[in-house]
Coordinates of C-alpha atoms in Angstrom, one line a residue:
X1 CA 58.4 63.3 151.5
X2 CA 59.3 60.8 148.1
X3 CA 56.8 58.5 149.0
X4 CA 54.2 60.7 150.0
X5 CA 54.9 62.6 146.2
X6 CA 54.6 59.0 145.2
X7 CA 51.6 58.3 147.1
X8 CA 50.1 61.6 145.3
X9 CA 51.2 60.9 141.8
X10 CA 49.1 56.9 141.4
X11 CA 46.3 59.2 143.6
X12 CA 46.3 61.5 140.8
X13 CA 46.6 59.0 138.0
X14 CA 43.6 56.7 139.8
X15 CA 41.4 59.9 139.7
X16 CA 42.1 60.4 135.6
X17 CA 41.6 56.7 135.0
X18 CA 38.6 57.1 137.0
X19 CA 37.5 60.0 135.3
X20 CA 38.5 58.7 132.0
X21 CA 36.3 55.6 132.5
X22 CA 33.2 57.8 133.3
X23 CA 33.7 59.4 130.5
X24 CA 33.8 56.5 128.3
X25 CA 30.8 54.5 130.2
X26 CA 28.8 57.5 129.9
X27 CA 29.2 57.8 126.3
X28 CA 28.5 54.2 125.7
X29 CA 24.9 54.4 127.7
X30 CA 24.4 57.8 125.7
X31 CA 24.6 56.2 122.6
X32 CA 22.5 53.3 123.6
X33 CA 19.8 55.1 124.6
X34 CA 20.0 57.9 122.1
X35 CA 21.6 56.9 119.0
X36 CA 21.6 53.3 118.4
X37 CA 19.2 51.5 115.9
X38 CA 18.8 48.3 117.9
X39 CA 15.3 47.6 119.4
X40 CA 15.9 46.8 123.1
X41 CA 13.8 44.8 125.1
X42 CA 12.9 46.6 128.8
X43 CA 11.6 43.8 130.8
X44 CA 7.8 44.3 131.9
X45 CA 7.2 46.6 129.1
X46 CA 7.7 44.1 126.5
X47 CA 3.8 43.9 126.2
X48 CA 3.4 47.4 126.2
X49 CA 5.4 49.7 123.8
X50 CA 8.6 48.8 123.0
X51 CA 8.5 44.9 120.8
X52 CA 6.1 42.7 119.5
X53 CA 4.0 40.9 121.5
X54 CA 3.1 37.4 120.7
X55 CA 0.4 35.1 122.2
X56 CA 0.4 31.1 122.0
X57 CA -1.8 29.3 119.6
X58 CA -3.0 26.4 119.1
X59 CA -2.8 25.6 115.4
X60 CA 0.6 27.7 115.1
X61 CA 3.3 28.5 117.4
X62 CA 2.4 32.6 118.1
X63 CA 0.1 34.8 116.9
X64 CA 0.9 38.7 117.5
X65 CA -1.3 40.2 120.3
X66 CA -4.4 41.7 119.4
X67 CA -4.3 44.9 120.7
X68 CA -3.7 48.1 119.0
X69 CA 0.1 49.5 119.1
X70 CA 2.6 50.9 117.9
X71 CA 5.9 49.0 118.6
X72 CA 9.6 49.5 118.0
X73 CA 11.3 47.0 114.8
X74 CA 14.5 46.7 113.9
X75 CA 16.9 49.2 112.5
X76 CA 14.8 52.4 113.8
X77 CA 11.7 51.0 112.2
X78 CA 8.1 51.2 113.8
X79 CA 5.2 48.6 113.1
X80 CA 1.6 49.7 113.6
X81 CA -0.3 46.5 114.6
X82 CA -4.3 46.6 114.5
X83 CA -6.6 45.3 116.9
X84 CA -6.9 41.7 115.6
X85 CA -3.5 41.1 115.8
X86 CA -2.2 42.2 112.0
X87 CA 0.3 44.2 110.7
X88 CA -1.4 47.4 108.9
X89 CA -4.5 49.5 109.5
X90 CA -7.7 48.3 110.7
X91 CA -10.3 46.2 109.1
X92 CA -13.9 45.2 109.9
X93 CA -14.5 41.4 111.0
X94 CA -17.3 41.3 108.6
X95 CA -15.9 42.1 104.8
X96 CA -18.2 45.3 103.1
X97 CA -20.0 44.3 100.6
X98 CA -18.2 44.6 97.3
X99 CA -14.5 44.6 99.1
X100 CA -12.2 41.9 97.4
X101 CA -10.5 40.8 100.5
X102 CA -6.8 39.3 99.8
X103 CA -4.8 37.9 103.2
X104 CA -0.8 37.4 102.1
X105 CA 0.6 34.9 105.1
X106 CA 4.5 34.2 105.3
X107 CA 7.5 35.4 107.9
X108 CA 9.0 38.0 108.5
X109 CA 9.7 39.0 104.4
X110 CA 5.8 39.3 104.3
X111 CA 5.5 40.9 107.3
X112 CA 8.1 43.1 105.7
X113 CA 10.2 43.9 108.8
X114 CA 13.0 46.5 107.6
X115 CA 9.9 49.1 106.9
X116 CA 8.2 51.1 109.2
X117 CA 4.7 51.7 109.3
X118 CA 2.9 51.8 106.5
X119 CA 5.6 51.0 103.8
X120 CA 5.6 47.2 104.0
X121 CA 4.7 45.9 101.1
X122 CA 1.5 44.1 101.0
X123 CA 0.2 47.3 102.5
X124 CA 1.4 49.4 99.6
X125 CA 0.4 47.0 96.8
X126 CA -3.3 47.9 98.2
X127 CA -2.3 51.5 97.2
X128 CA -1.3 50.2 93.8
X129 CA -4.6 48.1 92.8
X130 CA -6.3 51.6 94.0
X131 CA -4.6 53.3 91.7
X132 CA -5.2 51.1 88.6
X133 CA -8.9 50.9 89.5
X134 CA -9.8 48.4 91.9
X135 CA -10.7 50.6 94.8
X136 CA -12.6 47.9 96.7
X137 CA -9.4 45.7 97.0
X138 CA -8.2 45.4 100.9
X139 CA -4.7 43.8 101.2
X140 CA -4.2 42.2 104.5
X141 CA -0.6 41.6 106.0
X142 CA -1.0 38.0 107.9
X143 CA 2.5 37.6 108.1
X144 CA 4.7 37.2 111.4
X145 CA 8.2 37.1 112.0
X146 CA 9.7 33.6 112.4
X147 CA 6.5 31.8 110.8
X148 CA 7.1 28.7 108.7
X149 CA 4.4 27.3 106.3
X150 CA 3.0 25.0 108.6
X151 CA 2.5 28.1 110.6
X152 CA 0.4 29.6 108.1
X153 CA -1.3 26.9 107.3
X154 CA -3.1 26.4 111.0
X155 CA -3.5 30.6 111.0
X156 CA -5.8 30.4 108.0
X157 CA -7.2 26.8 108.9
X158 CA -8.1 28.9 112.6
X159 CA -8.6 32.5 112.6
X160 CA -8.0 33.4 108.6
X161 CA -11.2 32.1 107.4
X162 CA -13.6 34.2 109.9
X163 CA -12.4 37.0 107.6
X164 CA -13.9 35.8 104.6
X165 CA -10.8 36.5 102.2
X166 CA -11.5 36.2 98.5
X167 CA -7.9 35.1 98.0
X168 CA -5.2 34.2 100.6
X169 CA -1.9 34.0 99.5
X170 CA 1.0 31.8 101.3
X171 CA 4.9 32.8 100.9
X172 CA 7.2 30.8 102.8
X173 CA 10.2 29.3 102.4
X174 CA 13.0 30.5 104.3
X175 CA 12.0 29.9 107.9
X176 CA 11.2 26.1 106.6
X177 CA 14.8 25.4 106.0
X178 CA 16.1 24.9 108.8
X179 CA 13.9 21.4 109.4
X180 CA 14.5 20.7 106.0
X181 CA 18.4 19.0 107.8
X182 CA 16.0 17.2 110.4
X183 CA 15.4 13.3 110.2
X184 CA 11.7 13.3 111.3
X185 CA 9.0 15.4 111.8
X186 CA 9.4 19.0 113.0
X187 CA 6.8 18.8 115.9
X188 CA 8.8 18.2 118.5
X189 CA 11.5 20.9 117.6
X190 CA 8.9 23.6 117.6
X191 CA 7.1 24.8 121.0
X192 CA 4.1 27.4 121.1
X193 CA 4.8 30.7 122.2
X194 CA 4.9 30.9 126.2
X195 CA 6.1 34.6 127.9
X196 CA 7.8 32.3 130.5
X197 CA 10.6 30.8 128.2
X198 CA 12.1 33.8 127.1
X199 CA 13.9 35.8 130.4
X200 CA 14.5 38.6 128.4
X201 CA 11.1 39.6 129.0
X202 CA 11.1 39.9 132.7
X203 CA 13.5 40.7 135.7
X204 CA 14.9 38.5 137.9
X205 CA 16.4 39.8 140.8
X206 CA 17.0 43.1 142.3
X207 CA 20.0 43.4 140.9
X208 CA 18.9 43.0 137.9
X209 CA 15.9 45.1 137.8
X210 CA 18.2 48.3 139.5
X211 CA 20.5 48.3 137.0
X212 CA 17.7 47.6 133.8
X213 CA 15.6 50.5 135.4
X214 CA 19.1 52.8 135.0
X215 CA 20.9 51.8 132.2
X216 CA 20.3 51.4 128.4
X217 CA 23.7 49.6 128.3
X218 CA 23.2 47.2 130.8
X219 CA 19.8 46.5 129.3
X220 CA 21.8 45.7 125.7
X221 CA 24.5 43.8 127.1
X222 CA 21.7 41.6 128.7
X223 CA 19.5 41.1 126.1
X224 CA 23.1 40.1 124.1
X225 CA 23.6 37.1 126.9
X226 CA 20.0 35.9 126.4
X227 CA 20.1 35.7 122.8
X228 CA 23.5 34.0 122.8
X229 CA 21.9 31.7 125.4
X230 CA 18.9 31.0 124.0
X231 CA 20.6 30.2 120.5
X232 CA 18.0 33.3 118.8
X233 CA 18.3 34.5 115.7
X234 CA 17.0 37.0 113.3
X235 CA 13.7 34.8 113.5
X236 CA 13.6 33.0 116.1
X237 CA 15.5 30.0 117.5
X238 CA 18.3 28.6 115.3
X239 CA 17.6 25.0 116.2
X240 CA 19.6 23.2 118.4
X241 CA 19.2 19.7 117.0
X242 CA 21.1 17.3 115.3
X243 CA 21.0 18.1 111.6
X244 CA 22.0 15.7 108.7
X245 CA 24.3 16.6 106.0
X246 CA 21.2 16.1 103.2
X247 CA 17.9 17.6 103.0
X248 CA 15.8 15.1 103.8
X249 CA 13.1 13.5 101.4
X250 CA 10.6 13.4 104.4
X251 CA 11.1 17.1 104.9
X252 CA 10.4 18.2 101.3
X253 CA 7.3 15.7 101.8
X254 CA 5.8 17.8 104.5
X255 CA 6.8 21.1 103.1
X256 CA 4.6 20.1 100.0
X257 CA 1.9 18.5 102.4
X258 CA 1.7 22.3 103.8
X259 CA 1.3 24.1 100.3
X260 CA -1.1 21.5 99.2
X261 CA -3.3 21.8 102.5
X262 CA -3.0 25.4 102.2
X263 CA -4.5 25.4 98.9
X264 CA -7.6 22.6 99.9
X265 CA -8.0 25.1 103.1
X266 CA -9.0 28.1 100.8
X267 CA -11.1 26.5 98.3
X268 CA -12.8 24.8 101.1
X269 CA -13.0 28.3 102.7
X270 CA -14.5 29.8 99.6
X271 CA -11.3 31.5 98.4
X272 CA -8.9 31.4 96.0
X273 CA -5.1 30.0 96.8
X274 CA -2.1 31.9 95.6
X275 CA 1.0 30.3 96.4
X276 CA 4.5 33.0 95.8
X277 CA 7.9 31.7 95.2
X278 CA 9.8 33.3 97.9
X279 CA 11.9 36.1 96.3
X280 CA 15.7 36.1 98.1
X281 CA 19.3 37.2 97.7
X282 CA 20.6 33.5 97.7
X283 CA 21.6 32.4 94.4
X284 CA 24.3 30.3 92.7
X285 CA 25.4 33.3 91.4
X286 CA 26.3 35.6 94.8
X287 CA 29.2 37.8 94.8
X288 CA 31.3 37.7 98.3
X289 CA 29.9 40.6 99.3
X290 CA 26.4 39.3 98.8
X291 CA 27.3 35.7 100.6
X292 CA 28.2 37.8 103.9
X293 CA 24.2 39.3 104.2
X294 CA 23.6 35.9 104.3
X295 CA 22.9 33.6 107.8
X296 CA 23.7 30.4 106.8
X297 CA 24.0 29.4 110.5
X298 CA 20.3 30.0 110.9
X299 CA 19.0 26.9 108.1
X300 CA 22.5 25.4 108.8
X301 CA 23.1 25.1 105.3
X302 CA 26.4 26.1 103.0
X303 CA 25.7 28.0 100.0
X304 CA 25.5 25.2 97.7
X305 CA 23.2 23.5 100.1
X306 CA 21.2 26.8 100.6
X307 CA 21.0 27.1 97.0
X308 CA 19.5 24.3 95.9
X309 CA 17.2 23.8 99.1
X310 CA 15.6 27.2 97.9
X311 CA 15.4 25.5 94.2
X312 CA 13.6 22.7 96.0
X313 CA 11.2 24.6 97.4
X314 CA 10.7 26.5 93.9
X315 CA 10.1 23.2 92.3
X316 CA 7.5 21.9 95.0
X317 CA 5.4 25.3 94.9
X318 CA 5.2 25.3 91.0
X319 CA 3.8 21.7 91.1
X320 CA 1.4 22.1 94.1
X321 CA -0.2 24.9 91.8
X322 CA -0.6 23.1 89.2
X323 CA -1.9 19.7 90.7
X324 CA -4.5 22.2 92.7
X325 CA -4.8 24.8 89.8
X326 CA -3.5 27.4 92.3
X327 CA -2.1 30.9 91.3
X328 CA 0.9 31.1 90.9
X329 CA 3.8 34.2 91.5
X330 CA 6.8 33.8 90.5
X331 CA 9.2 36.9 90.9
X332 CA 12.2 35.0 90.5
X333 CA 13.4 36.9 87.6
X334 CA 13.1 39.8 88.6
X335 CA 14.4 39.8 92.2
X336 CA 16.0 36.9 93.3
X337 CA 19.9 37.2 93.5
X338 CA 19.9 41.1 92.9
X339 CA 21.5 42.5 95.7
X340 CA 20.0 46.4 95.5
X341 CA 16.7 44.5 96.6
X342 CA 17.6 42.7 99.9
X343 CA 19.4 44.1 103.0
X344 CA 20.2 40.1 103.8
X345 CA 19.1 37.0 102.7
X346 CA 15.1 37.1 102.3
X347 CA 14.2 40.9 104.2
X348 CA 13.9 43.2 101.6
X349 CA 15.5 46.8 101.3
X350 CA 13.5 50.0 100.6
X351 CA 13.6 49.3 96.4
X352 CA 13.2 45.5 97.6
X353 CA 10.0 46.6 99.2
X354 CA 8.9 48.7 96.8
X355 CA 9.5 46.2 93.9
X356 CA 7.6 43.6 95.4
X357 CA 4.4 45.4 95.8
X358 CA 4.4 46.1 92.3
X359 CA 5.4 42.8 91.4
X360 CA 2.5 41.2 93.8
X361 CA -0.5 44.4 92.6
X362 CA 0.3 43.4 89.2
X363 CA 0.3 39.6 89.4
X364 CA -3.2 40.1 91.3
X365 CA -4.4 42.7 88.8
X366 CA -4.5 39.7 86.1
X367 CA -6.1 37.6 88.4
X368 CA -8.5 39.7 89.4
X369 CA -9.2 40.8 85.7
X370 CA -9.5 36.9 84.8
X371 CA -12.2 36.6 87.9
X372 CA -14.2 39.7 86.8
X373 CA -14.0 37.7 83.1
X374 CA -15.7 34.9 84.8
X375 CA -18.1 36.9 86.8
X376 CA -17.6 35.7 90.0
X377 CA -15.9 38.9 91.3
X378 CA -17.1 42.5 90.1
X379 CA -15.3 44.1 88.0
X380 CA -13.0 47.7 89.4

């Protein structure tokens, strides 16, 4: 009889614990696929719905699918991408007569990827020249997430140009640092785009595809192990390569090499180069609060090193636009370091955003005014 009360009592307690755990699994797959802000990848719809698609190329190492979508961002965000492949509305392949056409390439801080929809910022500095007149302008948003300037560079050297932009404008800096450790040339650390090297994207077993088809948790748990696996961070791959404890003077070569072809490219293409100091949170002066926003394992760069790599690239973009007469934006001043503007260490926050499109409307208002002066743009 005492062991059968025994025998009862762990039965009893097995059925709480197991009741207990069913609770607590349940809730955890509820709030993963009600509740939580992180954009989860669901193998074989990847292309579809549900993340941005990419696409190799050959003069950069992705370009976004050109298809039109709307797919799920980060932090509960949605990006509309057109049918060319470009954040924002559509546009015509041949430019209307009387447009001023203006294509802003960079990463993910052009692309702009804490907004939703139609809040990133090159899209709303359109809104702005409209308002102050020049209804004809078209703002294009050629950035992609986890492009660096050489990126940019082949984009508008291939496919940009077709377009027939009046002005193209190149902001990159952050996603460049990371090779800026590397002794030799980046080419062989960076691989075009292929679906195949990246298993989150697919299952592959049914095992797998069972318990991805059932669970949201499963599904965020794996997409954890990948990401870990693959070494991936907020822009891509971290670089797994051996780094040196200097910046490297051959890196800072090529980073100007990029800005200067970049500039040649547009004249040569009949526009007009305008090259933007990358606004960031990094700066000698960060609180500790700010410093944590910051990835410093993605460059692989302390603070002091982050800090002055970022004042070496400030330094190379203010002389390539003046040895190719460039336009210049420099919105240092006004945003870099000021930590109400940036959610982390380049993306910008909702007054980030918004600051930036003025900044970048009324940089380009001047220049536009300046080209109407010379009459070889009409005037708003």
């Amino acid at each position: 009889m005492k062991n059968e009360r025994s025998r009862g009592r762990w039965a009893f307690r097995i059925i709480i614990l197991l009741f207990a755990l069913g609770i607590f699994f349940t809730g955890i797959e509820v709030y993963f696929r009600y509740f939580t802000n992180t954009a989860i990848i669901i193998p074989g719809l990847a292309r579809q719905k549900n993340a941005l698609s990419y696409k190799a190329s050959l003069f950069s190492r992705q370009v976004l699918e050109p298809s039109a979508m709307v797919v799920k961002g980060h932090f509960d965000t949605y990006y509309g991408i057109n049918s060319k492949g470009y954040r924002g509305p559509e546009f015509s392949f041949e430019k209307p007569e009387g447009t001023i056409r203006i294509m802003v390439y960079g990463g993910s801080a052009v692309f702009d990827i804490l907004m939703s929809m139609d809040d990133h910022w090159p899209y709303k500095a359109q809104g702005l020249l409209h308002e102050r007149g020049f209804t004809k302008v078209e703002v294009i948003n050629a950035g992609i997430p986890g492009h660096a300037s050489f990126d940019s560079v082949g984009r508008l050297f291939s496919e940009g140009h077709y377009y027939a932009p009046d002005f193209v404008a190149m902001d990159n800096a952050w996603n460049d640092l990371k090779y800026f450790l590397y002794k030799g040339p980046p080419i062989p650390l960076v691989e075009p785009y292929h679906r195949s090297r990246d298993p989150r994207l697919d299952y592959h077993n049914a095992v797998d595809r069972f318990l991805g088809e059932r669970l949201s948790s499963y599904l965020f748990v794996r997409q954890k192990f990948y990401i870990d696996k693959l070494n991936i961070g907020p822009e891509g791959g971290l670089g797994d390569f051996e780094k040196e404890p200097d910046v490297q003077n051959s890196a800072l070569r090529q980073y100007k090499l990029n800005f200067m072809a970049f500039a040649d490219i547009a004249r040569d293409a009949g526009a007009e180069p305008v090259l933007i100091i990358q606004p960031r949170l990094v700066s000698a002066d960060n609180r500790e609060e700010d410093k944590e926003k910051i990835r410093y394992e993605y460059p692989g760069m302390d603070h002091r090193q982050l800090v002055e790599a970022f004042s070496m690239t400030d330094e190379i973009i203010s002389e390539v636009a003046r040895e190719k007469e460039a336009f210049l934006i420099d919105s240092t001043s006004r945003l870099t370091g000021k930590p109400e503007y940036f959610e982390d260490h380049v993306h910008f926050s909702k007054k980030g955003s918004d600051k930036m499109a003025e900044i970048f409307a009324g940089e380009m208002e001047k220049i536009l005014l300046e080209k109407s002066r010379a009459s070889s743009l009409p005037a708003p």
